[in-house]
PDB file of C-alpha atoms in Angstrom:
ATOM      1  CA  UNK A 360       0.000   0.000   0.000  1.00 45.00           C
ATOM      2  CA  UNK A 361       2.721   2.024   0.884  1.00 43.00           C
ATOM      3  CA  UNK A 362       4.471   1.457  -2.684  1.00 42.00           C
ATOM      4  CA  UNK A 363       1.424   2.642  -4.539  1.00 43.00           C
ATOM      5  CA  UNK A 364       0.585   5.639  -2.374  1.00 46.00           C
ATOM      6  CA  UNK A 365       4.181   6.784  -3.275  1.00 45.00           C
ATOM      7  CA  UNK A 366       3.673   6.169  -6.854  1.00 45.00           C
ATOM      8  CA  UNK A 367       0.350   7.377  -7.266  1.00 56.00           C
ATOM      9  CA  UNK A 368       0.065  10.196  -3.850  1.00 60.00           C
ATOM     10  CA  UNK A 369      -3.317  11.315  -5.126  1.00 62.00           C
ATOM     11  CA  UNK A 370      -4.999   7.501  -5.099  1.00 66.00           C
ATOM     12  CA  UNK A 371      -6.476   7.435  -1.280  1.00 71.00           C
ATOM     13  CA  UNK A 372      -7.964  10.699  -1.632  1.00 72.00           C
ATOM     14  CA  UNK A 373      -9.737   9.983  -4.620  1.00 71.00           C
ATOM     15  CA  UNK A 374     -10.909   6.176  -2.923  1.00 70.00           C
ATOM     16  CA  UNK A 375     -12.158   8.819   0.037  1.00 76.00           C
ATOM     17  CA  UNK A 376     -14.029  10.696  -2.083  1.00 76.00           C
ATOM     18  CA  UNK A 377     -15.531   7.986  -4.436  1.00 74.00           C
ATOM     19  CA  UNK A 378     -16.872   6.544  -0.984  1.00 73.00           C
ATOM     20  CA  UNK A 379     -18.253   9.884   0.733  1.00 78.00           C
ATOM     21  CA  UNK A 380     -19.966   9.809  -3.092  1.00 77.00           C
ATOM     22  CA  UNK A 381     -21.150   6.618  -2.742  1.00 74.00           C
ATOM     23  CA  UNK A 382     -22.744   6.825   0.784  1.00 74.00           C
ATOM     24  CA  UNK A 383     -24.430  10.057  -0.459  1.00 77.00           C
ATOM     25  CA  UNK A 384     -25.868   9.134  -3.606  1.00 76.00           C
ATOM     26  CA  UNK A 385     -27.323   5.642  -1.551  1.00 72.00           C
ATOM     27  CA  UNK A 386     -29.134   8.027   0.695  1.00 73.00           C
ATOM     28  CA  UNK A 387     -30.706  10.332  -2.122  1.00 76.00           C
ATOM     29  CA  UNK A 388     -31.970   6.745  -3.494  1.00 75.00           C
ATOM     30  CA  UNK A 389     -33.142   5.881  -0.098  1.00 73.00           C
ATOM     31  CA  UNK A 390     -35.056   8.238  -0.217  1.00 74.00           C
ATOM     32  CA  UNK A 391     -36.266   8.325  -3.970  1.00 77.00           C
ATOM     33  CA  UNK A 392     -37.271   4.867  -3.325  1.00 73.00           C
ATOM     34  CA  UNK A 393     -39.585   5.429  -0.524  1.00 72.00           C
ATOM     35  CA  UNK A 394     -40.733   8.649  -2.484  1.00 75.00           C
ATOM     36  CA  UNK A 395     -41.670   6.502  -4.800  1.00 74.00           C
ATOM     37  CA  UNK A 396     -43.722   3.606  -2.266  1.00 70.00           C
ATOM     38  CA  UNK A 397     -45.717   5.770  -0.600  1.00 69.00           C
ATOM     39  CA  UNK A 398     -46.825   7.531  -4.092  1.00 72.00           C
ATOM     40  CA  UNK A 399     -48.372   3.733  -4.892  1.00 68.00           C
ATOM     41  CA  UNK A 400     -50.646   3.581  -1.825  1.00 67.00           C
ATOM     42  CA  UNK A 401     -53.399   3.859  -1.795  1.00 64.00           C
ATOM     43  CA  UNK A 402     -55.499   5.574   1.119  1.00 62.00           C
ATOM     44  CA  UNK A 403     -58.141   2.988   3.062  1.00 64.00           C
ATOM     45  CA  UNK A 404     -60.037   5.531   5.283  1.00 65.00           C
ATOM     46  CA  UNK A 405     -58.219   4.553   8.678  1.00 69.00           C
ATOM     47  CA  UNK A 406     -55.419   6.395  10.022  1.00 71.00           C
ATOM     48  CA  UNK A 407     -53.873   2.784  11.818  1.00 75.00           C
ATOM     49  CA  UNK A 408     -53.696   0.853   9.029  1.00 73.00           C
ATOM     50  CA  UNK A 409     -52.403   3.815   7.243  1.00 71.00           C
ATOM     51  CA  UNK A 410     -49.601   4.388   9.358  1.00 74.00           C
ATOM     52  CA  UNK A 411     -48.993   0.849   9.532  1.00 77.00           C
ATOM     53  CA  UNK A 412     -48.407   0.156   5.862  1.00 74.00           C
ATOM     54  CA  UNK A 413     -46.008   3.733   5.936  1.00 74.00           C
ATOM     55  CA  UNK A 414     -44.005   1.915   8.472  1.00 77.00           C
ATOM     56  CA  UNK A 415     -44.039  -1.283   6.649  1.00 77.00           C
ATOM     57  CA  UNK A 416     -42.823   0.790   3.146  1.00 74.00           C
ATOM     58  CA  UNK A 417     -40.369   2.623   5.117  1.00 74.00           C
ATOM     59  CA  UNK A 418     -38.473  -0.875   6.779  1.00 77.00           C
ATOM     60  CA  UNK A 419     -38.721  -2.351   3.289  1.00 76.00           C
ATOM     61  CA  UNK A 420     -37.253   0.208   1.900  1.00 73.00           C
ATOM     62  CA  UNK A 421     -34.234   0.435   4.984  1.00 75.00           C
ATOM     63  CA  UNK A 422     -34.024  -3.210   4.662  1.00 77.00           C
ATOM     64  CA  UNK A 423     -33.561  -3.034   0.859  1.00 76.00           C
ATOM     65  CA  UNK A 424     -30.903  -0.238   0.976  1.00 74.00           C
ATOM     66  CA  UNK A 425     -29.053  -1.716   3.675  1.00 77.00           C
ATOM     67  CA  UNK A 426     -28.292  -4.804   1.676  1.00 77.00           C
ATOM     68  CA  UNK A 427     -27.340  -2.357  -1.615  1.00 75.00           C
ATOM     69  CA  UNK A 428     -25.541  -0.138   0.625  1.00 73.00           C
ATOM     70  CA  UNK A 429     -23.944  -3.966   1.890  1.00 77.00           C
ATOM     71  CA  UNK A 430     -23.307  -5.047  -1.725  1.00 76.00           C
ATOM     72  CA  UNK A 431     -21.935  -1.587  -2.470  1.00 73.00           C
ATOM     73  CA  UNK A 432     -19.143  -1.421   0.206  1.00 73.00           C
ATOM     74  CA  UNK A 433     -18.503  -4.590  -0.337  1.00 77.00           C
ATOM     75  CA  UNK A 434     -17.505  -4.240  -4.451  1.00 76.00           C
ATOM     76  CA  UNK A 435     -16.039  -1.204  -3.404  1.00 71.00           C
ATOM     77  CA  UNK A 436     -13.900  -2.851  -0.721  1.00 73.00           C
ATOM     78  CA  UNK A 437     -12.920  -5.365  -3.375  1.00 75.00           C
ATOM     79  CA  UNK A 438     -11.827  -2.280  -5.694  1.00 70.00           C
ATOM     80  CA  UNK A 439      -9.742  -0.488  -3.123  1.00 69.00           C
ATOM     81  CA  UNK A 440      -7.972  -3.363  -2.299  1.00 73.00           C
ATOM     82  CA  UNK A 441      -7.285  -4.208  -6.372  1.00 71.00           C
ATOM     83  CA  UNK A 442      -6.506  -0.584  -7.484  1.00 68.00           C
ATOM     84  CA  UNK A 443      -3.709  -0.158  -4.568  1.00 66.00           C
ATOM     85  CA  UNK A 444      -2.740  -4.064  -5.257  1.00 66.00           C
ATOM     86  CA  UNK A 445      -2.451  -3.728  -8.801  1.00 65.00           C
ATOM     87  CA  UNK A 446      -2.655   0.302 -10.264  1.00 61.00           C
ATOM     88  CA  UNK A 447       0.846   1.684  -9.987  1.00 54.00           C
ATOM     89  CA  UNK A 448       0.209   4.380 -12.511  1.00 58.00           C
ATOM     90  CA  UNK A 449      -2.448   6.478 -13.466  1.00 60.00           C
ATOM     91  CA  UNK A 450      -3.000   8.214 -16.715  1.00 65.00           C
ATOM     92  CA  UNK A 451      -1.957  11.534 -17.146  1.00 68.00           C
ATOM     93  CA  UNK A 452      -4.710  13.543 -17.897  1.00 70.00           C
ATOM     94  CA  UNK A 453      -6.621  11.882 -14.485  1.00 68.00           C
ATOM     95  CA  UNK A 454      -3.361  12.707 -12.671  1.00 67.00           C
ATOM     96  CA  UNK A 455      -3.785  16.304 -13.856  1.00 72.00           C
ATOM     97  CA  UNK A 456      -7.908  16.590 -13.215  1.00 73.00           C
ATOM     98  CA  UNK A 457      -7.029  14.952  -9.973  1.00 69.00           C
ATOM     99  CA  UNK A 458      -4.265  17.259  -8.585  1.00 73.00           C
ATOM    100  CA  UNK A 459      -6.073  20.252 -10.040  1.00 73.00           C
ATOM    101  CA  UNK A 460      -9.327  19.271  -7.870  1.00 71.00           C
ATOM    102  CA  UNK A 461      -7.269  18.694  -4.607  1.00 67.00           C
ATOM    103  CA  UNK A 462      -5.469  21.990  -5.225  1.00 69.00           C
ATOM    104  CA  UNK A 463      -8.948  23.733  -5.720  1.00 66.00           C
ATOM    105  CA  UNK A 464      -9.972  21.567  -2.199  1.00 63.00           C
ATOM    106  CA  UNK A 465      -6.781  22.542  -0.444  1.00 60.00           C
ATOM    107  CA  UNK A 466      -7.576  26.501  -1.783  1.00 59.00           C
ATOM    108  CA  UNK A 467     -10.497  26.430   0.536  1.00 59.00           C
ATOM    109  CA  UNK A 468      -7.493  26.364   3.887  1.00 57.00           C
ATOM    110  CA  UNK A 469      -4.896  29.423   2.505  1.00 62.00           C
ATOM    111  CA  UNK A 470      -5.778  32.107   4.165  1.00 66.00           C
ATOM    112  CA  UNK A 471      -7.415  35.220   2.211  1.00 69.00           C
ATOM    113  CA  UNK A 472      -3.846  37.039   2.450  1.00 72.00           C
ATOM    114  CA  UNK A 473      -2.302  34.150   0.843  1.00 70.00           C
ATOM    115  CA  UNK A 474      -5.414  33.707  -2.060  1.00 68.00           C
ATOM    116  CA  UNK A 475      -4.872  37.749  -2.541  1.00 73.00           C
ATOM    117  CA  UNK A 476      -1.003  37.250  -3.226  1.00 76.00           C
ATOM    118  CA  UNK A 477      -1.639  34.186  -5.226  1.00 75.00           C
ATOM    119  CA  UNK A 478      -4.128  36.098  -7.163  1.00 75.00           C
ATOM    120  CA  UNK A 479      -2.089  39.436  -7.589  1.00 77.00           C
ATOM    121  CA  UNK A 480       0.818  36.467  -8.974  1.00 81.00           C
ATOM    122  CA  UNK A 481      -1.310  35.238 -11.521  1.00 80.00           C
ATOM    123  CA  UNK A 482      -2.702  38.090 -12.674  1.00 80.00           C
ATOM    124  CA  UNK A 483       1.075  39.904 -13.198  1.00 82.00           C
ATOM    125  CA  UNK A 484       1.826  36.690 -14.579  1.00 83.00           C
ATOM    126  CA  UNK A 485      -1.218  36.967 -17.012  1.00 84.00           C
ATOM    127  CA  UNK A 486      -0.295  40.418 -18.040  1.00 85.00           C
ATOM    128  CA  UNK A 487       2.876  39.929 -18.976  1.00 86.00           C
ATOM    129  CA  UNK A 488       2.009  36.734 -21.072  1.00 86.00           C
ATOM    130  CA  UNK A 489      -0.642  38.909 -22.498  1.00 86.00           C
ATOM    131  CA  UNK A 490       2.247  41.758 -23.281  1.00 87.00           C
ATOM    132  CA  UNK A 491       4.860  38.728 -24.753  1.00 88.00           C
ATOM    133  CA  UNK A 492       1.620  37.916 -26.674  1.00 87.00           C
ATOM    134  CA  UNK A 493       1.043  41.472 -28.571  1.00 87.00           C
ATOM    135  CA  UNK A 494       4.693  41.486 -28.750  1.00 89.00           C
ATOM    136  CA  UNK A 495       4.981  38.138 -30.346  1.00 89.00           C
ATOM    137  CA  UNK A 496       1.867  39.362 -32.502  1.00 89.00           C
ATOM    138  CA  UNK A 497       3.550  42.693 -33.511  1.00 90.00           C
ATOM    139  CA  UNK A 498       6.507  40.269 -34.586  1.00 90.00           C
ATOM    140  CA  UNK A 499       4.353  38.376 -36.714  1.00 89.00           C
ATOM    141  CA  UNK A 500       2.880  41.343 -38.467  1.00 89.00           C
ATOM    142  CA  UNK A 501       6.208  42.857 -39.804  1.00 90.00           C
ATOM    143  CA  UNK A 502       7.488  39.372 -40.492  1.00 90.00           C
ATOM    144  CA  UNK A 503       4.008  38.824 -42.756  1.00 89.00           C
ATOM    145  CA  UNK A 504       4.482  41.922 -44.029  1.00 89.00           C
ATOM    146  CA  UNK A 505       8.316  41.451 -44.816  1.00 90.00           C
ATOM    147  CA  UNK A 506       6.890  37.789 -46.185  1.00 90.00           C
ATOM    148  CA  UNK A 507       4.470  40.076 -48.946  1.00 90.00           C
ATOM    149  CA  UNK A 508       7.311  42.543 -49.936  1.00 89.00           C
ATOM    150  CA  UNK A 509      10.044  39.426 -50.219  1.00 90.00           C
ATOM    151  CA  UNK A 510       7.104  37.519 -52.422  1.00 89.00           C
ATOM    152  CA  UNK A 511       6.539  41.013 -54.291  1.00 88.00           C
ATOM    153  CA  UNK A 512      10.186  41.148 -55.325  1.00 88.00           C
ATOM    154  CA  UNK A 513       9.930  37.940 -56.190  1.00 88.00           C
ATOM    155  CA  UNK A 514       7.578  38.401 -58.479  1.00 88.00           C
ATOM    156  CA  UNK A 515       9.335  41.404 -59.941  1.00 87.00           C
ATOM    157  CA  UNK A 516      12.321  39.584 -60.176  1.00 88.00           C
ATOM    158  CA  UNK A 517      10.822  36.491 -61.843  1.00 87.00           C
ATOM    159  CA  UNK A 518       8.935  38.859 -64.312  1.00 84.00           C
ATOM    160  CA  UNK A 519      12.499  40.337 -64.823  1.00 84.00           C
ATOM    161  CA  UNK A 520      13.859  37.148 -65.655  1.00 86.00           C
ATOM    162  CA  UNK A 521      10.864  35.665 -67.728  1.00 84.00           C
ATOM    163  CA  UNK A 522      11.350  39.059 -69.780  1.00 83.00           C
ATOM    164  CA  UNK A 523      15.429  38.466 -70.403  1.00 82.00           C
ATOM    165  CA  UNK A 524      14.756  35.065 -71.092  1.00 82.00           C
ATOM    166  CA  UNK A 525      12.324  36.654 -73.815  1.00 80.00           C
ATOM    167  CA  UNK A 526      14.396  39.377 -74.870  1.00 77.00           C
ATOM    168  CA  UNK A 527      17.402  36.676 -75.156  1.00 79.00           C
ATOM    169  CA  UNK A 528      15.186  34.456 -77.586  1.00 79.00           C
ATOM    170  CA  UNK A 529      13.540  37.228 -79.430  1.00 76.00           C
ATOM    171  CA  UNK A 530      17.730  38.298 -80.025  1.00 75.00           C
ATOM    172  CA  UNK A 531      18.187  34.771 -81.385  1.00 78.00           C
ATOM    173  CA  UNK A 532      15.367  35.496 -83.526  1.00 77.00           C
ATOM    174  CA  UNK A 533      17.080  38.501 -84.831  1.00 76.00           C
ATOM    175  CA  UNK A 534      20.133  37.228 -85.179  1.00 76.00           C
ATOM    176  CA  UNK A 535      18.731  34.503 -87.477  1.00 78.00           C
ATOM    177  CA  UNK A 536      16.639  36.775 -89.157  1.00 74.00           C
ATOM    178  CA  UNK A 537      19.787  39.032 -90.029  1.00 74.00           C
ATOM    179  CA  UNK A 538      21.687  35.821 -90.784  1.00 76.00           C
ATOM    180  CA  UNK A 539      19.081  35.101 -93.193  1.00 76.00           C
ATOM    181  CA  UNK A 540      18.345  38.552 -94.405  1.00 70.00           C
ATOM    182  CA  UNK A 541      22.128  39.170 -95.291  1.00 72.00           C
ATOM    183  CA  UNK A 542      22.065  35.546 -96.495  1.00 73.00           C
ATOM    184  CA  UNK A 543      19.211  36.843 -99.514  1.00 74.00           C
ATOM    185  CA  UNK A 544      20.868  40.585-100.143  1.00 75.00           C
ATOM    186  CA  UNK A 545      23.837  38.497-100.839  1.00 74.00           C
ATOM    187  CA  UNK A 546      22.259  36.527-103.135  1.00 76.00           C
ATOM    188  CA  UNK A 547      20.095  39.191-104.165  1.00 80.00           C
ATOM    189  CA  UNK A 548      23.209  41.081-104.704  1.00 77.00           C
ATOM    190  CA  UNK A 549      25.361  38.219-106.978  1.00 77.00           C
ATOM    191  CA  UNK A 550      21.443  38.003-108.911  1.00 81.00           C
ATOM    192  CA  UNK A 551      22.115  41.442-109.835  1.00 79.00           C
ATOM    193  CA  UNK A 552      25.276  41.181-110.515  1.00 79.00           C
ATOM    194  CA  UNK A 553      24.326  37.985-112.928  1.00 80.00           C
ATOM    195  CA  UNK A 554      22.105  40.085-114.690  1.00 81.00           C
ATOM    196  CA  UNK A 555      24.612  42.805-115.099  1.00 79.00           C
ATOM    197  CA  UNK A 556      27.134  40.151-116.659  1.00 79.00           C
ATOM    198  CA  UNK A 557      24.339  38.927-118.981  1.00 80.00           C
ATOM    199  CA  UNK A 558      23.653  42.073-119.857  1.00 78.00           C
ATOM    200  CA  UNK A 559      27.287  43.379-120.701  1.00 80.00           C
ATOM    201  CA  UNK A 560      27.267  40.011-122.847  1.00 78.00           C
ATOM    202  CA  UNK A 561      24.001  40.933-124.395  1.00 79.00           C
ATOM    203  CA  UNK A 562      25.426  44.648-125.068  1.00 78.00           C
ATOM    204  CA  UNK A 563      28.694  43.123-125.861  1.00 78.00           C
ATOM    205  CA  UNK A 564      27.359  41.084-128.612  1.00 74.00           C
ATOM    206  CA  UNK A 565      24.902  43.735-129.633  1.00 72.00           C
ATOM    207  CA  UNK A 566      27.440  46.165-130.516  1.00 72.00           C
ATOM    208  CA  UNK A 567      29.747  43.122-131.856  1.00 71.00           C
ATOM    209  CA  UNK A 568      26.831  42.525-134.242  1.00 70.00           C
ATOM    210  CA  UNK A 569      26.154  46.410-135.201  1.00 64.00           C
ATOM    211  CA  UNK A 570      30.120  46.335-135.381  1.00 63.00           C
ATOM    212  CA  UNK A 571      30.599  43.930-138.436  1.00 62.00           C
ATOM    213  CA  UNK A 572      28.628  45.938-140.924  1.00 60.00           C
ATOM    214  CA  UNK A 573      30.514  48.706-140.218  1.00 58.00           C
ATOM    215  CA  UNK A 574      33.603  47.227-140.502  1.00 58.00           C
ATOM    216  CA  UNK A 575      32.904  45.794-143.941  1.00 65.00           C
ATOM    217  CA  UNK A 576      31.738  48.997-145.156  1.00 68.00           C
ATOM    218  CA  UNK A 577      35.199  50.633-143.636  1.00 67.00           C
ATOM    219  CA  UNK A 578      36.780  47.665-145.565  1.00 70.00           C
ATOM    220  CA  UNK A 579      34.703  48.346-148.553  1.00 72.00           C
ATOM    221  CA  UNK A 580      35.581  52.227-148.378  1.00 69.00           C
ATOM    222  CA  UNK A 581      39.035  51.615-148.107  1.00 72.00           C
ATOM    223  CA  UNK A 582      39.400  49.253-150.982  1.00 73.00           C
ATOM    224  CA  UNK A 583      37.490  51.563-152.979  1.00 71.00           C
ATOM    225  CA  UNK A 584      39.943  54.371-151.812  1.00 70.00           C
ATOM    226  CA  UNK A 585      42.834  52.222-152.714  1.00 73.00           C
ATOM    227  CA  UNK A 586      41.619  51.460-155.695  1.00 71.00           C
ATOM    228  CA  UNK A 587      40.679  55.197-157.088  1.00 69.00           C
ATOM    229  CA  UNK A 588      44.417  56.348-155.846  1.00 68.00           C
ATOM    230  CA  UNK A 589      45.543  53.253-157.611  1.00 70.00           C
ATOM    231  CA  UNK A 590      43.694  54.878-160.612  1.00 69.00           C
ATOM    232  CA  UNK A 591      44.630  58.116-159.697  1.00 63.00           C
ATOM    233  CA  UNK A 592      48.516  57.899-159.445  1.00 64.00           C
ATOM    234  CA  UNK A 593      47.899  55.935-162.666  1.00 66.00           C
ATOM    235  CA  UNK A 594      46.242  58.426-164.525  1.00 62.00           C
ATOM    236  CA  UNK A 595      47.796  61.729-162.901  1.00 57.00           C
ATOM    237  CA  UNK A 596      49.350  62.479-166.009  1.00 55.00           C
ATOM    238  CA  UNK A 597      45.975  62.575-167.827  1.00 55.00           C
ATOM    239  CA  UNK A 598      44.103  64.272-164.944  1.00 53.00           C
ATOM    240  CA  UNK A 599      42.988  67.807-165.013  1.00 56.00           C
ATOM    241  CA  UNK A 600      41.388  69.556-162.217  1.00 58.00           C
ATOM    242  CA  UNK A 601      37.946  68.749-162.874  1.00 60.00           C
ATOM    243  CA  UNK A 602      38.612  65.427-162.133  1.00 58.00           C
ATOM    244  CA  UNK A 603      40.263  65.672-159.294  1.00 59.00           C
ATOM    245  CA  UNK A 604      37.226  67.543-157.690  1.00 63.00           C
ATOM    246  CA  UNK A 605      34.882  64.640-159.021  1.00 64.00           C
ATOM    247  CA  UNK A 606      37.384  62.193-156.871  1.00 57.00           C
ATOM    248  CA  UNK A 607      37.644  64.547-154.039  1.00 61.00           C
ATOM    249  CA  UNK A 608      33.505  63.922-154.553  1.00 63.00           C
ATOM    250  CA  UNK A 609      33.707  60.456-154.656  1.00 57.00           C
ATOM    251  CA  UNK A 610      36.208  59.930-151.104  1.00 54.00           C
TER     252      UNK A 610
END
């Protein structure tokens, strides 16, 4: 016994006070019960026999709650004697709702001094969790709000870097565009140039073709010329001057 009072302190206080409950709550049914019996009879006319059968109804009903009150202490003898046999621990939370009841029985003795400074203790105690509390809460403000301008700059700086991520592709783009762009003038440029070669060859072989005639005719002149000096150095002792101005006519 001594072993589990240690252990569990709290145990034969709570066994008292499960009793005192007990022996109470047999009385209020005591009574209940005999409530209840003399509601049922009914009245016969003479005060005797009246009083008799109250009597009667009021042994029964001593009699009957003896032998409960009997079977009662008896079970509850048998659990005394197996909770300190047998219960070394108790759960917490009825340790705690135990402790917390005998403290509130035990408040009943301190003296009203003693409540007072106990009082004034928890309430100081109370204030300044209550001022840790709006400090803690102040905390948590500026942290959220630090939280919304650290997720704000986040934002800015993702946008940032979606927008160089564009501006490096739509660069690509450019750079392929001017890679192909310089890739047509170039060959826009040796087209032109193609056309300006067949063209020269074109004007080349025009002006080879208007050439020939020409120089057949020069050919033609110059043969003739030739052959009229021929004539003339021939004939220049039978020339006069009139037919030197016909010649001069004729070249």
């Amino acid at each position: 016994m001594a072993q589990t009072d240690a252990i569990c302190p709290f145990l034969p206080a709570f066994l008292k006070d499960v009793n005192e409950k007990l022996v109470l709550n047999l009385g209020i049914t005591r009574g209940e019960i005999e409530n209840a019996l003399h509601q049922k009879l009914q009245s016969c006319g003479d005060k005797k026999k009246q009083a008799t059968q109250l009597n009667v109804v009021s042994k029964c009903a001593a009699l009957y709650m003896e032998q409960v009150e009997y079977v009662f202490h008896k079970n509850f003898a048998k659990l005394e004697r197996y909770t300190r046999r047998n219960i070394v621990h108790f759960p917490k939370e009825l340790q705690d709702d135990i402790e917390h009841l005998c403290k509130a029985t035990d408040s009943n003795a301190i003296p009203p001094i003693e409540k007072k400074r106990s009082q004034f203790e928890r309430d100081k105690n109370e204030q300044t969790l209550k001022h840790e509390i709006a400090l803690l809460h102040q905390k948590l403000s500026v942290l959220k709000a630090k939280k919304l301008a650290i997720e704000s700059e986040t934002h800015k700086i993702k946008s940032n870097v979606t927008m160089m991520q564009e501006f490096e592709s739509k660069a690509a783009q450019i750079a392929e565009l001017r890679k192909s762009a310089d890739a047509n003038l170039l060959s826009e440029r040796v087209e032109s140039l193609h056309r300006c070669i067949h063209d020269l060859h074109r004007l080349r072989g025009h002006l080879e073709k208007d050439m020939k005639p020409s120089a057949s005719q020069n050919d033609r002149k110059r043969a003739r010329y030739e052959e009229l000096r021929r004539n003339f150095l021939k004939n220049k002792g039978q020339s006069n001057a009139m037919d030197i101005k016909e010649l001069n006519k004729k070249l």
